[in-house]
Coordinates of C-alpha atoms and ligand atoms in Angstrom, one line a residue:
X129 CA -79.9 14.1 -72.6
X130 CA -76.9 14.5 -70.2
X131 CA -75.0 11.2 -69.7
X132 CA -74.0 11.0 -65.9
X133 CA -74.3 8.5 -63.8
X134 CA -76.7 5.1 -64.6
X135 CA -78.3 2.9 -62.4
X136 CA -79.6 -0.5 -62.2
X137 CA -81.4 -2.0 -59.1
X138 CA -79.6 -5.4 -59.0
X139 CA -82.2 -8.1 -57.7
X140 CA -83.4 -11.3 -57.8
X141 CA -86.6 -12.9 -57.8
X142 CA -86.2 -14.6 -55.1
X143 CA -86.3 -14.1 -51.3
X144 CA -82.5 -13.7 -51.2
X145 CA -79.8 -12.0 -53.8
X146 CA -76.7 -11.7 -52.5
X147 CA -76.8 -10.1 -48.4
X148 CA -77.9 -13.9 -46.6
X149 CA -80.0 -13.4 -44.0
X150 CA -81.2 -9.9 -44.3
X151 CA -85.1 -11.2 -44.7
X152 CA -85.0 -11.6 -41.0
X153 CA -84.0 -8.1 -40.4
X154 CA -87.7 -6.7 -39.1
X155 CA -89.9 -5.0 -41.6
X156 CA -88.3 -6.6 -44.4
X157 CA -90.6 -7.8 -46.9
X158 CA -88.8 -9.6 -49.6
X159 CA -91.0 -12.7 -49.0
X160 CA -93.5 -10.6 -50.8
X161 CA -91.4 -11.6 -53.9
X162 CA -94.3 -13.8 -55.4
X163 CA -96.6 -11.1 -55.3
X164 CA -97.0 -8.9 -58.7
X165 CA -97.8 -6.1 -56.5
X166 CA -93.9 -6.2 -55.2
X167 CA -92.5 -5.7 -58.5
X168 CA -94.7 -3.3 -60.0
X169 CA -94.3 -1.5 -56.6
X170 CA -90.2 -1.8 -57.0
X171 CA -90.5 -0.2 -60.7
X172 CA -92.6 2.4 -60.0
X173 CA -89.6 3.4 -57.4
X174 CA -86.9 2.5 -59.5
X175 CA -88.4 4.7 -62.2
X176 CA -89.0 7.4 -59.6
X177 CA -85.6 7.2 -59.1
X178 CA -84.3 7.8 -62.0
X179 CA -83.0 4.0 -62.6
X180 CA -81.9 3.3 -66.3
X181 CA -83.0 -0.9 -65.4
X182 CA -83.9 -2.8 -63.1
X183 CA -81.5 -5.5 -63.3
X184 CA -82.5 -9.4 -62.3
X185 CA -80.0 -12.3 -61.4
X186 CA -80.8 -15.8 -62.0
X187 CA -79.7 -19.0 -61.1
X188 CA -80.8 -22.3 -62.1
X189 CA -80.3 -25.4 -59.4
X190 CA -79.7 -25.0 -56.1
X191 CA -76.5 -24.1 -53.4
X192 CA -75.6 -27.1 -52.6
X193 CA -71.8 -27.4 -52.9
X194 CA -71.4 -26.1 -49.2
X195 CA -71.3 -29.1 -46.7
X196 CA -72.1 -30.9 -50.4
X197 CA -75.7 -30.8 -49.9
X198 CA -78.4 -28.5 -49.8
X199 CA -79.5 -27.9 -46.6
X200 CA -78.7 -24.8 -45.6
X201 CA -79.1 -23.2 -48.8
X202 CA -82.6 -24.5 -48.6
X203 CA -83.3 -24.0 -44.9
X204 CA -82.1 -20.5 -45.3
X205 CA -83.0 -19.3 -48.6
X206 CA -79.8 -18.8 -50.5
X207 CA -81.2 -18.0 -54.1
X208 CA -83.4 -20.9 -53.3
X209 CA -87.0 -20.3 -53.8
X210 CA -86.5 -18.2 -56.8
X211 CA -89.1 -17.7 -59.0
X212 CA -88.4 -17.0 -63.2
X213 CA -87.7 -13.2 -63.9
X214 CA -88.4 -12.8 -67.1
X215 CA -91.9 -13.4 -66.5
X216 CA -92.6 -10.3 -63.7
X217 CA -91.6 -8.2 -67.0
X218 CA -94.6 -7.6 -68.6
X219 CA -96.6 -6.6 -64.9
X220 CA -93.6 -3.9 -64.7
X221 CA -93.6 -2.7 -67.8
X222 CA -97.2 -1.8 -67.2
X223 CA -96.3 0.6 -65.0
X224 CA -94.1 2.6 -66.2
X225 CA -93.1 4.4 -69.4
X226 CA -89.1 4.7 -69.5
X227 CA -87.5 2.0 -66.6
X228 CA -85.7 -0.8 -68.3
X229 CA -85.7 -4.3 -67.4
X230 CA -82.6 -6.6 -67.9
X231 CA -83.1 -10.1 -67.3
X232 CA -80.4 -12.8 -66.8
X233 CA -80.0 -16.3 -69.1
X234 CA -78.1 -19.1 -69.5
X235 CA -76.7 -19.7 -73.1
X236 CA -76.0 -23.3 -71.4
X237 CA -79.3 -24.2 -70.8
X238 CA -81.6 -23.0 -73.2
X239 CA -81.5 -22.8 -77.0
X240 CA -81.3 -19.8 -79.2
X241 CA -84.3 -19.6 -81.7
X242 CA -86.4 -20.0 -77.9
X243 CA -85.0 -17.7 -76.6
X244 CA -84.5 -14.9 -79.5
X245 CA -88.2 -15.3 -80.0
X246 CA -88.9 -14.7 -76.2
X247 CA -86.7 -11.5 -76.0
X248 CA -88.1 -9.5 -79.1
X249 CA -91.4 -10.2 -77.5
X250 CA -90.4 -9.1 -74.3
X251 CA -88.5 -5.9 -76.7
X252 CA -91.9 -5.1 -78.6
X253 CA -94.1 -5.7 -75.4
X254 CA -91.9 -2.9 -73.2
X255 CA -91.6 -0.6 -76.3
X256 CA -87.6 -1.4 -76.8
X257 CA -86.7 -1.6 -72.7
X258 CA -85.3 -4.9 -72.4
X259 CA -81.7 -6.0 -72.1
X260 CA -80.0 -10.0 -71.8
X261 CA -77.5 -10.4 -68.9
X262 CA -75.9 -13.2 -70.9
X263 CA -74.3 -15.6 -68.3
X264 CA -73.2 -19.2 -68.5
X265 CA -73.7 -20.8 -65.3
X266 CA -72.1 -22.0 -62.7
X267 CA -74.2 -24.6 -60.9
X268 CA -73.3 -28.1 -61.1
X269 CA -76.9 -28.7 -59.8
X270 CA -78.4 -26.8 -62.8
X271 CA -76.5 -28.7 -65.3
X272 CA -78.4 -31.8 -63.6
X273 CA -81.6 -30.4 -63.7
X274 CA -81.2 -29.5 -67.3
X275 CA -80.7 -32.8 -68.7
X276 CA -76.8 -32.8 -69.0
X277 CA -74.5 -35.3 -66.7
X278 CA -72.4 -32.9 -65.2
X279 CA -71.5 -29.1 -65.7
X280 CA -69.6 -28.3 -68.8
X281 CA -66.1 -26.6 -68.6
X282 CA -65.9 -23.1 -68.9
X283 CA -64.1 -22.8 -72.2
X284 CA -67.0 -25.5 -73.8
X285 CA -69.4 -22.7 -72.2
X286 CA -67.9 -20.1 -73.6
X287 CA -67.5 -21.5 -77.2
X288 CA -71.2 -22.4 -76.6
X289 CA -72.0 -18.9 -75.7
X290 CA -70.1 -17.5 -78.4
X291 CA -72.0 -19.7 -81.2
X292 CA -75.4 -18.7 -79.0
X293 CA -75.0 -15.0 -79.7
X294 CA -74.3 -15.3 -83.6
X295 CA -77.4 -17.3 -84.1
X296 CA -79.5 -14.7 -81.8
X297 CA -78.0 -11.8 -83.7
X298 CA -78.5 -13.6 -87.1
X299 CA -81.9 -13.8 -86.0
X300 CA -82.8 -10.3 -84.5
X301 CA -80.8 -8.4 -87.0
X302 CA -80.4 -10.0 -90.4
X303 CA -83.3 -11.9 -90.9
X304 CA -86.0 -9.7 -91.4
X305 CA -85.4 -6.2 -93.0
X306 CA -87.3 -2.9 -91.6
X307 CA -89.9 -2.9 -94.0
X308 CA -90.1 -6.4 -94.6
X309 CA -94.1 -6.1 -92.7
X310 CA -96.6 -4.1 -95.0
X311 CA -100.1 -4.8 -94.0
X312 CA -101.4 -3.8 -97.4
X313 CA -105.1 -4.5 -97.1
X314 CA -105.6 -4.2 -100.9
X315 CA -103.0 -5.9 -101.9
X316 CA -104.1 -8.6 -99.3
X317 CA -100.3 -8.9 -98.2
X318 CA -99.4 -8.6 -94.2
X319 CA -95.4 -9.2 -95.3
X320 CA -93.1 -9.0 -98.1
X321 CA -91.6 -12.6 -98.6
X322 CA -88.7 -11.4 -100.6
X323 CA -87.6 -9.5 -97.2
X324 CA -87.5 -12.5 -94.6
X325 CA -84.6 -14.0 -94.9
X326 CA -83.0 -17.5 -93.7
X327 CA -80.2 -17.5 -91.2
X328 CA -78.9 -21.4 -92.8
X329 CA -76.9 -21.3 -89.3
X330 CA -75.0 -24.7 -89.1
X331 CA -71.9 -24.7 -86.1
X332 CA -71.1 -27.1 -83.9
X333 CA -73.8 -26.9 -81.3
X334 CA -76.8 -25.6 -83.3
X335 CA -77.9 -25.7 -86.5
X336 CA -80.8 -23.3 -87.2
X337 CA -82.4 -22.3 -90.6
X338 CA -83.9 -20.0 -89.7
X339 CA -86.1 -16.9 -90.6
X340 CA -86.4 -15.3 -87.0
X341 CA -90.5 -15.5 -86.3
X342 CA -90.4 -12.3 -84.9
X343 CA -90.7 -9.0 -87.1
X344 CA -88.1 -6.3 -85.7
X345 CA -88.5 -4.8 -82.3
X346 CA -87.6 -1.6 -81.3
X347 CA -84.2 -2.5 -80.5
X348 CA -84.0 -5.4 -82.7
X349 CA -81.6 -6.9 -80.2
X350 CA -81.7 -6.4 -76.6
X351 CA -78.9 -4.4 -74.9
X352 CA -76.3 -7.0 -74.2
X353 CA -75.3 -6.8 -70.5
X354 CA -72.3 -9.3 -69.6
X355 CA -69.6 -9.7 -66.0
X356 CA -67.4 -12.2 -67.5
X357 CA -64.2 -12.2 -65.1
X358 CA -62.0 -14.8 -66.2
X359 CA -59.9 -14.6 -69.2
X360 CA -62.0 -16.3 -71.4
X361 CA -64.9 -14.0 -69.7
X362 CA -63.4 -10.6 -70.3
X363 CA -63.0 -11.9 -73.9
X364 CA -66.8 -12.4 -74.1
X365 CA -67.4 -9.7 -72.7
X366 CA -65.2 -7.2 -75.1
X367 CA -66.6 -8.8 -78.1
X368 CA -70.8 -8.6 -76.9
X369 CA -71.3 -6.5 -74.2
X370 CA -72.6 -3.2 -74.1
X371 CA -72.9 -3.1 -70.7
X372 CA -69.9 -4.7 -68.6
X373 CA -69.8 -5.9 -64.7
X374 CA -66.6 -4.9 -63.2
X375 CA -67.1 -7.2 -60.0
X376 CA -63.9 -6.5 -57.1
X377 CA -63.7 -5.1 -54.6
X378 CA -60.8 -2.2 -55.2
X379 CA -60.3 0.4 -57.0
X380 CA -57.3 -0.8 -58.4
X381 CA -59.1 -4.2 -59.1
X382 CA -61.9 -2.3 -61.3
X383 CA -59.1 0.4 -62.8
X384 CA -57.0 -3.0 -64.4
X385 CA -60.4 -4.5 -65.5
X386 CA -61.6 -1.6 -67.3
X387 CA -58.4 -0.9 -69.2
X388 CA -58.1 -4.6 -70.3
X389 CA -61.8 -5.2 -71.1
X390 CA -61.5 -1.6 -73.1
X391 CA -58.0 -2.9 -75.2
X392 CA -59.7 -5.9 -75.3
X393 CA -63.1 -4.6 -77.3
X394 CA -60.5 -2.3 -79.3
X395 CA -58.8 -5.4 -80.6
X396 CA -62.3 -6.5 -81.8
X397 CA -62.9 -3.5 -84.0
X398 CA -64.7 -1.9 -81.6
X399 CA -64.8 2.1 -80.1
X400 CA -64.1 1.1 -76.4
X401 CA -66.1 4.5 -75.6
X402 CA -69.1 2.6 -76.9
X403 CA -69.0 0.3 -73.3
X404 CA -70.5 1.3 -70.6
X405 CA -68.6 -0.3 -67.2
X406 CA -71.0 -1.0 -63.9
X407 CA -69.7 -1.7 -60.3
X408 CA -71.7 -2.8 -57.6
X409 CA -72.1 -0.8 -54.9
X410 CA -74.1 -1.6 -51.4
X411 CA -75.7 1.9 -50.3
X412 CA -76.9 2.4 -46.5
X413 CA -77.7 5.6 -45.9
X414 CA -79.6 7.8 -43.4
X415 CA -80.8 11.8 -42.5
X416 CA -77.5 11.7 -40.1
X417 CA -74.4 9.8 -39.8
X418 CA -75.5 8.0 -36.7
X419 CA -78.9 6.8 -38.3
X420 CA -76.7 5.2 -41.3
X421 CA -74.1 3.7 -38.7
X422 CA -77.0 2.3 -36.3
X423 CA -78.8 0.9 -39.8
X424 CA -75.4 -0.6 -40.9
X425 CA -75.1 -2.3 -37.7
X426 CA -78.6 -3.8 -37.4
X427 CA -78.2 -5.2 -41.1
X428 CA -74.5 -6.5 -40.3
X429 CA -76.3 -8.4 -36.9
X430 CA -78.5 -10.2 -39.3
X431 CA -75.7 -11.6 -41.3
X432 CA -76.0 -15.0 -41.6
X433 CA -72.3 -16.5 -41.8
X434 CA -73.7 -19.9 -42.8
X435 CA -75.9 -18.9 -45.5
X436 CA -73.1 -16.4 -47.0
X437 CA -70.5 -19.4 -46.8
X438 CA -73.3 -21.6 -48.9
X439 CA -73.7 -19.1 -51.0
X440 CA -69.6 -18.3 -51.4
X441 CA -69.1 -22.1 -52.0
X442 CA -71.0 -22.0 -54.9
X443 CA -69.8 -19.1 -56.4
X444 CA -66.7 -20.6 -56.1
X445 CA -67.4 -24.2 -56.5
X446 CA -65.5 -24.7 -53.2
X447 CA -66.4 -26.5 -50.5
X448 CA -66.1 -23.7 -48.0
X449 CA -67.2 -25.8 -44.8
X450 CA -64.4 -28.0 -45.2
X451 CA -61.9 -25.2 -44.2
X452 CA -61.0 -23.8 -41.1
X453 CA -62.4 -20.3 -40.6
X454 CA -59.0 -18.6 -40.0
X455 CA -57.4 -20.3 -42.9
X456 CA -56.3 -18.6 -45.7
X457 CA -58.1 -18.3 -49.0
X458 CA -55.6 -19.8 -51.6
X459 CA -56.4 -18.6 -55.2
X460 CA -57.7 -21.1 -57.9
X461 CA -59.1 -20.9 -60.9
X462 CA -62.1 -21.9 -60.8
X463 CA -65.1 -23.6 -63.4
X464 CA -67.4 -21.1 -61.5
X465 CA -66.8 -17.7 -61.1
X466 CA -63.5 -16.1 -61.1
X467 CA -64.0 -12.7 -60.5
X468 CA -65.0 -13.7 -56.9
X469 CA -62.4 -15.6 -56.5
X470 CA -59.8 -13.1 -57.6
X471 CA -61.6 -10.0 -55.8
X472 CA -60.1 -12.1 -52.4
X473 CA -57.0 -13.2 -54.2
X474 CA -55.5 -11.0 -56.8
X475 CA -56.9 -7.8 -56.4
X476 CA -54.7 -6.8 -53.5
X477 CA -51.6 -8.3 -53.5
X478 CA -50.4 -7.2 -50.0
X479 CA -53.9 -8.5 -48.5
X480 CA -54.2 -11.7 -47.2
X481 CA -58.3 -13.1 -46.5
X482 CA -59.3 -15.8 -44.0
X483 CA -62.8 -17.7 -44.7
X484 CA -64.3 -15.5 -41.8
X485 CA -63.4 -12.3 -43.2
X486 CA -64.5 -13.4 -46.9
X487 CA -67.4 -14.5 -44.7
X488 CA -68.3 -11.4 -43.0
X489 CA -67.3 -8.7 -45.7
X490 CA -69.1 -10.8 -48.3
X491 CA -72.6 -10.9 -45.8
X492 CA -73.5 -7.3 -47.6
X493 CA -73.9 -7.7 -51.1
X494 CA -70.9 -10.4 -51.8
X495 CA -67.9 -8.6 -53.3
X496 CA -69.6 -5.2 -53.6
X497 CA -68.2 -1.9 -51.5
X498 CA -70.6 -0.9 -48.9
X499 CA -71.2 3.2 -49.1
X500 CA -72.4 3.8 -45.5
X501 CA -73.4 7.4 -44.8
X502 CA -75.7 10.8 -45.3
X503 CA -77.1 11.0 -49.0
X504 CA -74.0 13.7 -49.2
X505 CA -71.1 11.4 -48.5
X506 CA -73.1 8.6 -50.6
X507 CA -73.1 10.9 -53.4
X508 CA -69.8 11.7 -52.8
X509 CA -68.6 8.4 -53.1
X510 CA -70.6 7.6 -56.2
X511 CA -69.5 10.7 -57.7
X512 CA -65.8 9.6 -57.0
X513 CA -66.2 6.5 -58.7
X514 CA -68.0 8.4 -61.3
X515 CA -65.7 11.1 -61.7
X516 CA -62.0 10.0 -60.6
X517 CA -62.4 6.1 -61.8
X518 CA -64.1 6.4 -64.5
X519 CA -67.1 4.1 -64.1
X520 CA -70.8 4.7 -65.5
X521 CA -72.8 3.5 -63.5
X522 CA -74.1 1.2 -60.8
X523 CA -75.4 -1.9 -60.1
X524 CA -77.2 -0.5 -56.4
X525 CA -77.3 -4.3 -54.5
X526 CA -80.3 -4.2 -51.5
X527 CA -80.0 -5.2 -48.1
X528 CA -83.7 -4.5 -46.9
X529 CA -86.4 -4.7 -48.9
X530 CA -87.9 -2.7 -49.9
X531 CA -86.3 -0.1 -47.9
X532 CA -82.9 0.0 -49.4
X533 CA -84.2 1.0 -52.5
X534 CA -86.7 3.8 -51.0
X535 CA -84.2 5.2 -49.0
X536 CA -81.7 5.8 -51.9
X537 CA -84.3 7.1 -54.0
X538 CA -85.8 9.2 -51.4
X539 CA -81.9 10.6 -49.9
X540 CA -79.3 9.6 -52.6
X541 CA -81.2 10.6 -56.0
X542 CA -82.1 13.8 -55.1
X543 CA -78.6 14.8 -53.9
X544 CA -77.2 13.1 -57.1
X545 CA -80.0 15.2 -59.3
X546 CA -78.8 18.9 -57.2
X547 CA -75.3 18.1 -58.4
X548 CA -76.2 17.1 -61.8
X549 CA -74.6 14.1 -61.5
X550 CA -77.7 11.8 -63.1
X551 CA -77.6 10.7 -66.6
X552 CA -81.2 12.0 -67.7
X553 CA -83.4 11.4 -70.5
X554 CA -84.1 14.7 -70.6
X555 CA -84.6 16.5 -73.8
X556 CA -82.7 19.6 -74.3
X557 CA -85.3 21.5 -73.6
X558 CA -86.1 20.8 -70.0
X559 CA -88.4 18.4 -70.8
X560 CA -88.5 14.6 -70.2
X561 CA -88.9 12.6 -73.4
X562 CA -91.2 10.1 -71.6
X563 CA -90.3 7.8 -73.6
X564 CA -87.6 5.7 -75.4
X565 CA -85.5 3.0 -75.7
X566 CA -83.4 1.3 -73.0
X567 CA -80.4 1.2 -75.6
X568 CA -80.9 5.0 -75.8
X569 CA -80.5 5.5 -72.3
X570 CA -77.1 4.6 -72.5
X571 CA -76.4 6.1 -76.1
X572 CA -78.7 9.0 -76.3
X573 CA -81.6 9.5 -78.6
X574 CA -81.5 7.6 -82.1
X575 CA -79.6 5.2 -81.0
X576 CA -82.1 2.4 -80.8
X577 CA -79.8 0.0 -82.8
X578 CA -76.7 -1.9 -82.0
X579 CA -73.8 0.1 -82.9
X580 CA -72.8 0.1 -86.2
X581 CA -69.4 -0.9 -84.2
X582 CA -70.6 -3.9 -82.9
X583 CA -69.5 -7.2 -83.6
X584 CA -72.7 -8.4 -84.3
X585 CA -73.2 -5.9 -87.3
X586 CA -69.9 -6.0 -89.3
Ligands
FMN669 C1 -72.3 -8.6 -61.3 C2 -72.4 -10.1 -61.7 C3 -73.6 -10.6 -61.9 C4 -73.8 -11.9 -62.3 N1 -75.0 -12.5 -62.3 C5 -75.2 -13.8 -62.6 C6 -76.4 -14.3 -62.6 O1 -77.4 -13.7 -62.3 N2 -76.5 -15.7 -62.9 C7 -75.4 -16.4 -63.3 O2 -75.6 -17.6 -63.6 N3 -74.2 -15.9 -63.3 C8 -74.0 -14.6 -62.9 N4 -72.8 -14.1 -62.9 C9 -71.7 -14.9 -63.3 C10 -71.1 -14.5 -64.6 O3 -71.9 -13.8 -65.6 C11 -70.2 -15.5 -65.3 O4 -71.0 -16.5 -65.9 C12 -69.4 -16.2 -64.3 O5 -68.8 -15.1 -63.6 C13 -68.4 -17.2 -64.9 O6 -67.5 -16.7 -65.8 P1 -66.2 -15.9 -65.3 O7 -65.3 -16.8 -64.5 O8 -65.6 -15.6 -66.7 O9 -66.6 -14.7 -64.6 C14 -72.6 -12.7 -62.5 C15 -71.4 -12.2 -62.3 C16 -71.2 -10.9 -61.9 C17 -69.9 -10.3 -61.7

């Protein structure tokens, strides 16, 4: 295996992600989202491609902080209809023998032992491909939906989140040892009962007994993805992840988070070489130069300023309609997210943002750089982040679909795979290993299993 660059497709299932209005750009077909024939059709690409995961936001509740209702999120599809991710899995899986699938949920809204027992099925079912994109929510109109009065503060969230992950770990990796299933016939016993263990978790928002239900997976526990941006966040992050969202938009921005989420994992006992940082990129690319620019221009034409202010507002749980377009964006800190926020605030200090331009930049793939060129100067780019910044990978955000991910995997990947630059499961030899975990992807072979550097294991 060579480690060089990894890549997630970063998607939603949903007509929209995160570039509103691009579904009326002609030939795009992400209404086809409902259709199992989409997805399996998007993993058979991705793995084509060379993609470690195909990566899936998820929201619960609906956009409607801007113009504090719904309507336009509704009327123009901002993450609303959105369909559940998790369950197009198993239909992708099918498919394909080595692309991972990492699938975003809420510790706020669902409850551990469910959702342990959901993601070692989802591990055995895909052969040890699955990761959690742990996130905590930032919808006030979720939190309603769910059964609670109102949002809860970040920091509750968090605390929540933090308790979430011990019981899930508890559960995945202490519970039931490897050997604990026999299936001796003669002996008439399917497990050994003296190696299933209780978890006796009592905290202050779950109490769970325990055993797990689940004998071990492949991975045991799923790859922990996480793009905390706050303090509290980046905290999180350094003590779970495994896979870490830098979200800003500068290079300086993603330089600072790195080194802080790195000292911060250090400080938890942890080898910060064992993370593996991810920024989003938004590739357009074309045979020429002039193809790319005429592509970027049609995309930028169906921007829809409205939908990307909807879909801004509740990212930042801001009201964004009630400012003038050529104000300036004041930093807060915010119970939503804060990396947005800060990628227009703090990470250039000599820049100063109106709505508009937050507006406009943020129409392709939110707070993402957009690479606009031949597969050489994408590759370049990539390489450069790669290379010179230190990143590991990429979070590739679509405009079109499904053409943005055919035309990097038909222009980029190849360029990427003449220089080398891929992170392959190839086997020393030449030959793919066809097969593996998603966790060894990022780790290399053996390397099923949570490091032994982990929180989650000391
Ligand atoms: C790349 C990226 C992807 C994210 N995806 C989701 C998502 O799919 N669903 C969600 O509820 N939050 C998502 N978030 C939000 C965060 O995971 C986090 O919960 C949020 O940013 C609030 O915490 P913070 O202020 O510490 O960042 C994402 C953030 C980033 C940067």
């Amino acid at each position: 295996m060579s480690e060089g660059i990894h890549l997630n497709l970063f998607t939603m299932n949903s007509v929209e992600h995160v570039s509103p209005g691009s579904w009326t750009v002609p030939g795009d077909q992400s209404h086809r989202y409902t259709d199992r024939e989409y997805w399996t059709e998007v993993a058979r690409t991705a793995e084509r491609g060379g993609f470690d995961a195909v990566f899936f936001a998820d929201v619960r509740g609906v956009y409607d902080v801007y113009g504090d209702d719904r309507e336009t999120a509704v009327h123009k599809a901002v993450q609303t209809p959105a369909n559940d991710p998790q369950l197009v899995v198993p239909a992708m899986a099918e498919v394909t023998d080595e692309l991972g699938f990492a699938i975003t949920r809420s510790t706020t809204y669902t409850h551990p032992y469910q959702l342990a027992r959901e993601f070692s099925t989802l591990d055995h079912l895909t052969d040890g491909r699955v990761a959690l994109n742990v996130v905590t929510s930032y919808l006030e109109s979720a939190a309603e939906n769910l059964g609670l009065a109102e949002r809860m503060d970040k920091q509750t969230r968090y605390d929540r989140a933090d308790e979430f992950l011990d019981v899930c770990y508890a559960l995945w990796e202490d519970s039931w040892e490897d050997d604990a299933v026999e299936i001796d016939r003669e002996a008439r016993r399917y497990t050994d009962p003296e190696k299933v263990h209780a978890i006796d978790h009592e905290g202050e928002h779950f109490s769970v007994p325990g055993p797990h239900g689940c004998e071990p997976s492949p991975q045991r526990t799923p790859v922990i993805y996480q793009a905390g941006s706050s303090d509290r966040g980046r905290e999180f992050a350094a003590a779970n992840a495994e896979a870490v969202f830098a979200s800003q938009p500068t290079e300086e921005g993603i330089r600072e988070y790195m080194s802080d989420v790195k000292s911060r994992a250090a400080d938890h006992g942890r080898d910060p070489g064992g993370l593996r940082f991810f920024i989003g990129v938004v590739p357009i690319v074309g045979e020429t130069e002039a193809i790319a620019e005429a592509k970027h221009d049609a995309y930028r034409d169906h921007v829809d300023v409205d939908a990307t202010l909807a879909l801004l507002s509740g990212f930042l749980d801001m009201d964004l309609s009630e400012l003038d377009p050529d104000q300036k964006v004041e930093h807060i800190e915010t119970d939503a997210i804060q990396g947005t926020m800060n990628a227009f605030t703090k990470s250039q200090p000599d820049r100063e943002w109106t709505v508009r331009e937050v507006a406009q930049f943020c129409g392709l793939g939110t707070t993402s750089p957009t690479i606009v060129g031949t597969p050489s100067e994408v590759a370049d780019e990539l390489a450069y982040w790669h290379e010179e910044v230190g990143v590991h990978g990429f979070n590739v955000k679509e405009v079109v679909r499904p053409d943005s991910l055919q035309d990097f995997v038909d222009l980029v990947v190849p360029e990427l795979r003449e220089r080398g630059l891929l992170s392959t499961t190839d086997d020393d030899d030449g030959g793919s290993r066809g097969s593996g975990t998603l966790r060894e992807r990022l780790h290399g072979p053996g390397n099923s299993h949570l490091r032994a550097d982990h929180p989650a294991k000391q």
